[in-house]
PDB file of C-alpha atoms in Angstrom:
ATOM      1  CA  MET O 192      88.953 107.316  82.889  1.00 80.00           C
ATOM      2  CA  LEU O 193      91.262 105.953  80.978  1.00 78.00           C
ATOM      3  CA  LYS O 194      91.915 109.849  79.966  1.00 82.00           C
ATOM      4  CA  ARG O 195      92.398 110.744  83.849  1.00 85.00           C
ATOM      5  CA  TYR O 196      94.505 107.791  84.621  1.00 88.00           C
ATOM      6  CA  GLY O 197      97.387 108.424  81.876  1.00 84.00           C
ATOM      7  CA  TRP O 198      97.634 111.724  83.050  1.00 72.00           C
ATOM      8  CA  MET O 199      98.119 110.414  86.103  1.00 83.00           C
ATOM      9  CA  CYS O 200     100.711 108.162  85.163  1.00 87.00           C
ATOM     10  CA  TYR O 201     102.070 110.853  83.164  1.00 83.00           C
ATOM     11  CA  ASP O 202     102.567 113.233  85.789  1.00 84.00           C
ATOM     12  CA  HIS O 203     103.689 110.643  88.985  1.00 88.00           C
ATOM     13  CA  LEU O 204     105.722 108.407  87.113  1.00 88.00           C
ATOM     14  CA  GLY O 205     109.039 109.484  88.843  1.00 90.00           C
ATOM     15  CA  GLY O 206     106.734 108.159  91.885  1.00 92.00           C
ATOM     16  CA  VAL O 207     104.989 105.253  91.236  1.00 93.00           C
ATOM     17  CA  VAL O 208     108.678 104.352  89.839  1.00 94.00           C
ATOM     18  CA  LEU O 209     109.732 105.403  93.508  1.00 94.00           C
ATOM     19  CA  TYR O 210     106.652 103.925  95.264  1.00 95.00           C
ATOM     20  CA  ASN O 211     106.839 100.458  94.072  1.00 95.00           C
ATOM     21  CA  VAL O 212     110.632 100.151  94.427  1.00 96.00           C
ATOM     22  CA  LEU O 213     109.277 100.962  98.160  1.00 96.00           C
ATOM     23  CA  TRP O 214     106.882  98.221  98.293  1.00 96.00           C
ATOM     24  CA  SER O 215     108.557  95.811  96.388  1.00 95.00           C
ATOM     25  CA  VAL O 216     111.157  95.913  99.676  1.00 96.00           C
ATOM     26  CA  LEU O 217     108.874  95.954 102.577  1.00 96.00           C
ATOM     27  CA  ASN O 218     106.804  93.578 100.799  1.00 96.00           C
ATOM     28  CA  LEU O 219     109.769  90.843 100.984  1.00 96.00           C
ATOM     29  CA  PRO O 220     109.062  88.817 103.253  1.00 96.00           C
ATOM     30  CA  TYR O 221     105.350  88.634 101.775  1.00 97.00           C
ATOM     31  CA  LEU O 222     106.326  87.853  98.237  1.00 95.00           C
ATOM     32  CA  ALA O 223     109.135  85.058  99.472  1.00 96.00           C
ATOM     33  CA  CYS O 224     106.042  83.565 101.774  1.00 97.00           C
ATOM     34  CA  ALA O 225     104.026  83.375  98.221  1.00 96.00           C
ATOM     35  CA  TYR O 226     106.892  81.837  96.571  1.00 95.00           C
ATOM     36  CA  ALA O 227     107.428  79.411  98.720  1.00 96.00           C
ATOM     37  CA  ILE O 228     103.147  78.787  99.059  1.00 96.00           C
ATOM     38  CA  ALA O 229     103.050  78.639  95.540  1.00 94.00           C
ATOM     39  CA  LYS O 230     105.736  76.324  95.232  1.00 94.00           C
ATOM     40  CA  THR O 231     103.937  74.141  97.397  1.00 94.00           C
ATOM     41  CA  GLY O 232     100.649  74.106  95.989  1.00 93.00           C
ATOM     42  CA  PHE O 233     101.798  73.138  92.598  1.00 92.00           C
ATOM     43  CA  ALA O 234     103.574  69.994  93.874  1.00 90.00           C
ATOM     44  CA  LEU O 235     100.621  68.796  95.570  1.00 88.00           C
ATOM     45  CA  GLY O 236      98.658  68.224  92.188  1.00 86.00           C
ATOM     46  CA  PRO O 237      95.656  70.456  90.726  1.00 87.00           C
ATOM     47  CA  TRP O 238      93.584  71.324  94.157  1.00 87.00           C
ATOM     48  CA  GLY O 239      97.036  71.825  95.702  1.00 90.00           C
ATOM     49  CA  ALA O 240      97.985  74.360  92.404  1.00 92.00           C
ATOM     50  CA  VAL O 241      94.792  76.734  92.181  1.00 92.00           C
ATOM     51  CA  GLY O 242      95.008  76.776  96.713  1.00 92.00           C
ATOM     52  CA  GLY O 243      98.737  77.736  96.641  1.00 94.00           C
ATOM     53  CA  GLY O 244      98.011  80.263  93.498  1.00 94.00           C
ATOM     54  CA  VAL O 245      94.649  82.269  95.563  1.00 95.00           C
ATOM     55  CA  LEU O 246      97.014  82.143  99.089  1.00 96.00           C
ATOM     56  CA  ALA O 247      99.978  83.258  96.731  1.00 96.00           C
ATOM     57  CA  VAL O 248      97.988  86.144  95.524  1.00 96.00           C
ATOM     58  CA  VAL O 249      96.605  87.347  98.589  1.00 97.00           C
ATOM     59  CA  VAL O 250      99.407  87.131 100.695  1.00 97.00           C
ATOM     60  CA  ALA O 251     102.022  89.017  97.772  1.00 96.00           C
ATOM     61  CA  PHE O 252      98.921  91.528  97.351  1.00 96.00           C
ATOM     62  CA  PHE O 253      97.002  92.150  99.960  1.00 97.00           C
ATOM     63  CA  SER O 254      99.851  92.874 102.627  1.00 96.00           C
ATOM     64  CA  PRO O 255     100.552  95.305 105.362  1.00 96.00           C
ATOM     65  CA  PRO O 256     102.825  96.979 102.942  1.00 96.00           C
ATOM     66  CA  SER O 257     100.418  97.213 100.151  1.00 97.00           C
ATOM     67  CA  THR O 258      98.977 100.166 102.186  1.00 96.00           C
ATOM     68  CA  LEU O 259     101.680 102.244 101.425  1.00 96.00           C
ATOM     69  CA  ALA O 260     100.444 102.436  97.827  1.00 96.00           C
ATOM     70  CA  TYR O 261      97.343 103.016  97.749  1.00 97.00           C
ATOM     71  CA  TRP O 262      97.626 105.161 100.262  1.00 96.00           C
ATOM     72  CA  VAL O 263      99.852 107.322  98.541  1.00 96.00           C
ATOM     73  CA  CYS O 264      98.048 106.861  95.332  1.00 96.00           C
ATOM     74  CA  ALA O 265      94.499 108.045  97.021  1.00 95.00           C
ATOM     75  CA  ALA O 266      96.431 111.216  98.208  1.00 95.00           C
ATOM     76  CA  TRP O 267      97.594 111.978  93.868  1.00 94.00           C
ATOM     77  CA  VAL O 268      93.195 111.034  92.899  1.00 93.00           C
ATOM     78  CA  ARG O 269      92.977 113.524  95.791  1.00 90.00           C
ATOM     79  CA  ARG O 270      95.727 116.116  93.720  1.00 88.00           C
ATOM     80  CA  GLN O 271      97.790 115.959  97.195  1.00 89.00           C
ATOM     81  CA  GLU O 272     101.304 115.653  97.009  1.00 85.00           C
ATOM     82  CA  VAL O 273     103.424 113.589  99.798  1.00 89.00           C
ATOM     83  CA  GLY O 274     106.490 112.796 101.112  1.00 90.00           C
ATOM     84  CA  LEU O 275     108.367 109.701 101.731  1.00 90.00           C
ATOM     85  CA  GLY O 276     107.927 110.144 105.584  1.00 92.00           C
ATOM     86  CA  ASP O 277     104.346 110.886 105.534  1.00 91.00           C
ATOM     87  CA  ALA O 278     103.574 107.323 103.649  1.00 92.00           C
ATOM     88  CA  LEU O 279     106.576 105.517 105.479  1.00 93.00           C
ATOM     89  CA  ARG O 280     104.007 107.128 109.041  1.00 92.00           C
ATOM     90  CA  SER O 281     100.529 106.272 107.321  1.00 92.00           C
ATOM     91  CA  LEU O 282     101.677 102.439 106.944  1.00 93.00           C
ATOM     92  CA  LYS O 283     102.867 102.191 110.567  1.00 93.00           C
ATOM     93  CA  GLY O 284      99.113 103.178 111.130  1.00 93.00           C
ATOM     94  CA  PHE O 285      97.589 100.839 109.166  1.00 96.00           C
ATOM     95  CA  TYR O 286      99.864  97.882 109.553  1.00 96.00           C
ATOM     96  CA  LEU O 287      97.995  95.905 112.008  1.00 96.00           C
ATOM     97  CA  ARG O 288      94.005  96.136 110.916  1.00 96.00           C
ATOM     98  CA  ALA O 289      95.585  95.433 107.603  1.00 97.00           C
ATOM     99  CA  GLN O 290      97.373  92.592 108.822  1.00 97.00           C
ATOM    100  CA  LEU O 291      94.438  91.011 110.557  1.00 96.00           C
ATOM    101  CA  LEU O 292      92.263  91.731 106.870  1.00 97.00           C
ATOM    102  CA  GLN O 293      94.520  89.791 105.079  1.00 97.00           C
ATOM    103  CA  LEU O 294      95.002  86.833 107.670  1.00 97.00           C
ATOM    104  CA  ALA O 295      90.610  87.299 107.435  1.00 96.00           C
ATOM    105  CA  LEU O 296      91.427  86.708 103.541  1.00 96.00           C
ATOM    106  CA  LEU O 297      93.985  83.709 103.487  1.00 96.00           C
ATOM    107  CA  ALA O 298      91.042  81.784 105.940  1.00 97.00           C
ATOM    108  CA  ILE O 299      88.146  82.643 103.678  1.00 96.00           C
ATOM    109  CA  SER O 300      89.949  81.824 100.497  1.00 96.00           C
ATOM    110  CA  ALA O 301      91.307  78.594 102.188  1.00 95.00           C
ATOM    111  CA  THR O 302      88.222  77.785 103.043  1.00 95.00           C
ATOM    112  CA  LEU O 303      86.366  78.670  99.627  1.00 94.00           C
ATOM    113  CA  VAL O 304      89.252  75.958  97.924  1.00 93.00           C
ATOM    114  CA  LEU O 305      89.442  73.350 100.397  1.00 92.00           C
ATOM    115  CA  ASN O 306      85.495  72.963  99.695  1.00 91.00           C
ATOM    116  CA  ALA O 307      85.301  72.895  96.158  1.00 89.00           C
ATOM    117  CA  ALA O 308      88.250  70.235  96.114  1.00 88.00           C
ATOM    118  CA  PHE O 309      86.222  68.238  98.725  1.00 87.00           C
ATOM    119  CA  TYR O 310      82.852  68.787  96.712  1.00 85.00           C
ATOM    120  CA  SER O 311      84.548  68.000  93.255  1.00 79.00           C
ATOM    121  CA  ASP O 312      84.668  64.501  94.727  1.00 77.00           C
ATOM    122  CA  PHE O 313      80.961  64.695  94.228  1.00 75.00           C
ATOM    123  CA  ALA O 314      79.455  62.291  91.501  1.00 64.00           C
ATOM    124  CA  GLY O 315      76.852  64.303  89.267  1.00 72.00           C
ATOM    125  CA  TRP O 316      75.109  67.681  88.889  1.00 82.00           C
ATOM    126  CA  TRP O 317      75.313  68.135  93.101  1.00 82.00           C
ATOM    127  CA  GLY O 318      79.112  68.039  92.791  1.00 79.00           C
ATOM    128  CA  LEU O 319      79.106  69.986  90.452  1.00 83.00           C
ATOM    129  CA  PHE O 320      76.581  72.666  91.249  1.00 86.00           C
ATOM    130  CA  LEU O 321      78.402  73.219  94.841  1.00 87.00           C
ATOM    131  CA  GLY O 322      81.993  73.089  93.041  1.00 83.00           C
ATOM    132  CA  ALA O 323      80.651  76.133  90.270  1.00 87.00           C
ATOM    133  CA  LEU O 324      79.145  77.704  93.676  1.00 91.00           C
ATOM    134  CA  MET O 325      82.503  78.099  95.516  1.00 91.00           C
ATOM    135  CA  ALA O 326      84.181  79.320  92.443  1.00 90.00           C
ATOM    136  CA  TRP O 327      81.181  81.971  92.687  1.00 93.00           C
ATOM    137  CA  LEU O 328      81.938  82.666  96.150  1.00 94.00           C
ATOM    138  CA  LEU O 329      85.623  83.289  95.543  1.00 94.00           C
ATOM    139  CA  LEU O 330      85.188  85.548  93.063  1.00 94.00           C
ATOM    140  CA  GLY O 331      82.741  87.451  94.522  1.00 95.00           C
ATOM    141  CA  LEU O 332      85.910  87.114  97.468  1.00 95.00           C
ATOM    142  CA  THR O 333      88.155  88.666  95.651  1.00 95.00           C
ATOM    143  CA  ALA O 334      86.015  91.418  94.452  1.00 96.00           C
ATOM    144  CA  VAL O 335      86.070  91.970  97.488  1.00 96.00           C
ATOM    145  CA  ALA O 336      89.231  92.609  98.147  1.00 97.00           C
ATOM    146  CA  LEU O 337      89.688  95.072  95.599  1.00 97.00           C
ATOM    147  CA  TYR O 338      87.600  97.585  98.336  1.00 97.00           C
ATOM    148  CA  ILE O 339      89.457  96.017 101.169  1.00 97.00           C
ATOM    149  CA  LEU O 340      93.085  98.277 101.614  1.00 97.00           C
ATOM    150  CA  PRO O 341      91.731 101.310  98.996  1.00 96.00           C
ATOM    151  CA  LEU O 342      88.917 101.933 101.249  1.00 95.00           C
ATOM    152  CA  LEU O 343      90.860 101.619 104.801  1.00 96.00           C
ATOM    153  CA  VAL O 344      93.452 104.077 103.857  1.00 95.00           C
ATOM    154  CA  THR O 345      90.873 106.905 102.579  1.00 93.00           C
ATOM    155  CA  GLN O 346      88.057 105.916 105.389  1.00 92.00           C
ATOM    156  CA  ASP O 347      90.822 104.818 108.241  1.00 92.00           C
ATOM    157  CA  THR O 348      87.259 102.293 109.617  1.00 91.00           C
ATOM    158  CA  GLY O 349      88.195  99.547 111.868  1.00 92.00           C
ATOM    159  CA  MET O 350      88.746  95.989 110.252  1.00 93.00           C
ATOM    160  CA  GLY O 351      84.689  94.838 110.391  1.00 93.00           C
ATOM    161  CA  GLU O 352      83.642  98.455 109.621  1.00 95.00           C
ATOM    162  CA  THR O 353      86.096  97.954 106.609  1.00 95.00           C
ATOM    163  CA  LEU O 354      84.916  94.431 105.576  1.00 95.00           C
ATOM    164  CA  ARG O 355      81.378  95.559 105.444  1.00 95.00           C
ATOM    165  CA  LYS O 356      81.659  98.527 103.433  1.00 95.00           C
ATOM    166  CA  SER O 357      83.601  96.688 101.134  1.00 96.00           C
ATOM    167  CA  ALA O 358      80.696  93.992 101.070  1.00 95.00           C
ATOM    168  CA  LEU O 359      78.711  96.401 100.211  1.00 95.00           C
ATOM    169  CA  LEU O 360      80.157  98.142  97.646  1.00 95.00           C
ATOM    170  CA  ALA O 361      81.277  94.939  95.770  1.00 95.00           C
ATOM    171  CA  VAL O 362      77.746  94.210  95.746  1.00 94.00           C
ATOM    172  CA  ALA O 363      75.653  97.039  94.629  1.00 94.00           C
ATOM    173  CA  HIS O 364      78.430  98.419  92.227  1.00 94.00           C
ATOM    174  CA  ALA O 365      78.898  94.704  91.037  1.00 94.00           C
ATOM    175  CA  GLY O 366      79.440  95.100  87.365  1.00 94.00           C
ATOM    176  CA  GLY O 367      82.353  97.045  88.258  1.00 94.00           C
ATOM    177  CA  SER O 368      83.816  95.445  91.202  1.00 95.00           C
ATOM    178  CA  LEU O 369      84.166  92.198  88.540  1.00 95.00           C
ATOM    179  CA  PHE O 370      84.972  94.385  85.656  1.00 96.00           C
ATOM    180  CA  GLN O 371      87.833  95.494  88.127  1.00 96.00           C
ATOM    181  CA  CYS O 372      88.719  91.496  88.997  1.00 95.00           C
ATOM    182  CA  ALA O 373      89.529  91.144  85.470  1.00 96.00           C
ATOM    183  CA  VAL O 374      91.787  94.344  84.974  1.00 96.00           C
ATOM    184  CA  PHE O 375      93.897  92.884  88.013  1.00 96.00           C
ATOM    185  CA  GLY O 376      93.763  89.576  86.128  1.00 95.00           C
ATOM    186  CA  VAL O 377      95.518  91.862  83.741  1.00 95.00           C
ATOM    187  CA  PHE O 378      98.052  93.370  85.654  1.00 95.00           C
ATOM    188  CA  LEU O 379      99.010  90.351  87.238  1.00 94.00           C
ATOM    189  CA  VAL O 380      99.733  88.934  84.340  1.00 93.00           C
ATOM    190  CA  VAL O 381     101.647  92.376  82.320  1.00 93.00           C
ATOM    191  CA  GLY O 382     103.518  91.706  85.777  1.00 91.00           C
ATOM    192  CA  ALA O 383     104.428  88.083  86.262  1.00 89.00           C
ATOM    193  CA  PHE O 384     105.137  88.492  82.101  1.00 89.00           C
ATOM    194  CA  SER O 385     107.370  91.708  82.599  1.00 88.00           C
ATOM    195  CA  GLY O 386     109.742  90.384  85.239  1.00 82.00           C
ATOM    196  CA  VAL O 387     111.368  93.213  86.712  1.00 85.00           C
ATOM    197  CA  GLY O 388     108.375  95.386  85.621  1.00 85.00           C
ATOM    198  CA  MET O 389     105.766  94.136  88.675  1.00 87.00           C
ATOM    199  CA  PHE O 390     109.212  95.446  90.891  1.00 89.00           C
ATOM    200  CA  CYS O 391     109.575  98.374  89.399  1.00 89.00           C
ATOM    201  CA  GLY O 392     106.050 100.198  88.842  1.00 91.00           C
ATOM    202  CA  VAL O 393     103.624  97.396  88.092  1.00 94.00           C
ATOM    203  CA  PHE O 394     101.790  97.166  91.553  1.00 96.00           C
ATOM    204  CA  THR O 395     101.948 100.648  92.047  1.00 96.00           C
ATOM    205  CA  ALA O 396      99.939 101.006  88.096  1.00 95.00           C
ATOM    206  CA  TRP O 397      97.485  98.812  89.863  1.00 96.00           C
ATOM    207  CA  SER O 398      96.806 100.881  92.506  1.00 96.00           C
ATOM    208  CA  LEU O 399      96.432 104.186  90.978  1.00 96.00           C
ATOM    209  CA  TRP O 400      93.776 102.603  88.942  1.00 96.00           C
ATOM    210  CA  MET O 401      91.934 101.306  92.231  1.00 97.00           C
ATOM    211  CA  SER O 402      92.000 104.543  93.889  1.00 95.00           C
ATOM    212  CA  LEU O 403      90.918 106.524  90.802  1.00 94.00           C
ATOM    213  CA  TYR O 404      88.187 104.260  90.794  1.00 95.00           C
ATOM    214  CA  MET O 405      87.109 103.857  93.875  1.00 93.00           C
ATOM    215  CA  ARG O 406      87.412 107.897  94.157  1.00 92.00           C
ATOM    216  CA  GLY O 407      84.929 107.596  91.721  1.00 91.00           C
ATOM    217  CA  VAL O 408      82.786 105.430  93.624  1.00 91.00           C
ATOM    218  CA  LEU O 409      82.504 107.010  96.547  1.00 88.00           C
ATOM    219  CA  MET O 410      81.915 110.448  95.342  1.00 88.00           C
ATOM    220  CA  ARG O 411      78.357 108.969  94.466  1.00 87.00           C
ATOM    221  CA  TYR O 412      78.057 109.137  97.590  1.00 83.00           C
ATOM    222  CA  THR O 413      79.700 112.182  98.743  1.00 79.00           C
ATOM    223  CA  GLY O 414      78.222 114.344  95.722  1.00 76.00           C
ATOM    224  CA  GLU O 415      81.543 115.554  94.692  1.00 77.00           C
ATOM    225  CA  GLU O 416      82.496 115.401  91.481  1.00 75.00           C
ATOM    226  CA  TRP O 417      85.959 115.773  89.116  1.00 75.00           C
ATOM    227  CA  ASP O 418      88.085 118.652  88.582  1.00 71.00           C
ATOM    228  CA  GLU O 419      88.018 120.180  85.147  1.00 67.00           C
ATOM    229  CA  GLU O 420      91.444 118.552  83.696  1.00 63.00           C
ATOM    230  CA  ALA O 421      93.385 122.028  81.953  1.00 58.00           C
ATOM    231  CA  PRO O 422      94.053 121.062  77.948  1.00 61.00           C
ATOM    232  CA  ARG O 423      98.108 120.613  77.751  1.00 58.00           C
ATOM    233  CA  SER O 424      99.917 122.326  74.949  1.00 51.00           C
ATOM    234  CA  LEU O 425     102.699 119.628  73.656  1.00 47.00           C
ATOM    235  CA  ARG O 426     105.509 121.658  74.556  1.00 47.00           C
ATOM    236  CA  GLU O 427     103.655 121.139  78.558  1.00 52.00           C
ATOM    237  CA  ILE O 428     103.610 117.778  77.880  1.00 52.00           C
ATOM    238  CA  LEU O 429     107.311 117.259  76.263  1.00 50.00           C
ATOM    239  CA  ARG O 430     108.900 119.994  78.907  1.00 50.00           C
ATOM    240  CA  PRO O 431     106.449 119.316  82.255  1.00 50.00           C
ATOM    241  CA  TRP O 432     109.268 121.113  84.381  1.00 45.00           C
ATOM    242  CA  GLU O 433     109.157 124.577  82.646  1.00 45.00           C
ATOM    243  CA  SER O 434     105.079 124.501  82.490  1.00 45.00           C
TER     244      SER O 434
END
């Protein structure tokens, strides 16, 4: 998968930058809201910082404009070329469902964090067990959430069906789902430390990675297979416009 991902990034390098910048512009209200939530949370102490950080990530990266990046990347992994107008029209079609799904994720995430904070006041093993359970449920929710938007843009399902299928995939492919959670964390760290990189390529690069993974998962149910990658000469790599 890593080799295939590298070639796709190379083949669509301009698009990765273009659609990431477009995502950044369209996502500005959500990014501003995420910043305000995180700032408020950090001012409320440790549990406020945890809650603020979790909700800020949901607001920033599971927003309706994110469907545009996932839709474009889903087309790329299927060897389809798409235009800017098509991408914007796709955003219009998915916007309402994506917004409702984001609100559902926010409500569940806030409930789990509040429960963890409440149980942390319990003395002994019982409080520790319940707090740890909330942490595991939050990790499970993250795994489910990573499937939601890629599944929405490829299957064009309703809100309930998208949540149901995302949960089933997260459970059926638990190992891969947890690995994708770790990869998502790596992309977040890279984006945070690179600063401008998050606005100029990191999110679309992540969307391409997740779309490639999702394509592989769905192929197990459809019976499809990947196209063979044609070998490339050094000239084709260095001067692809001549191939």
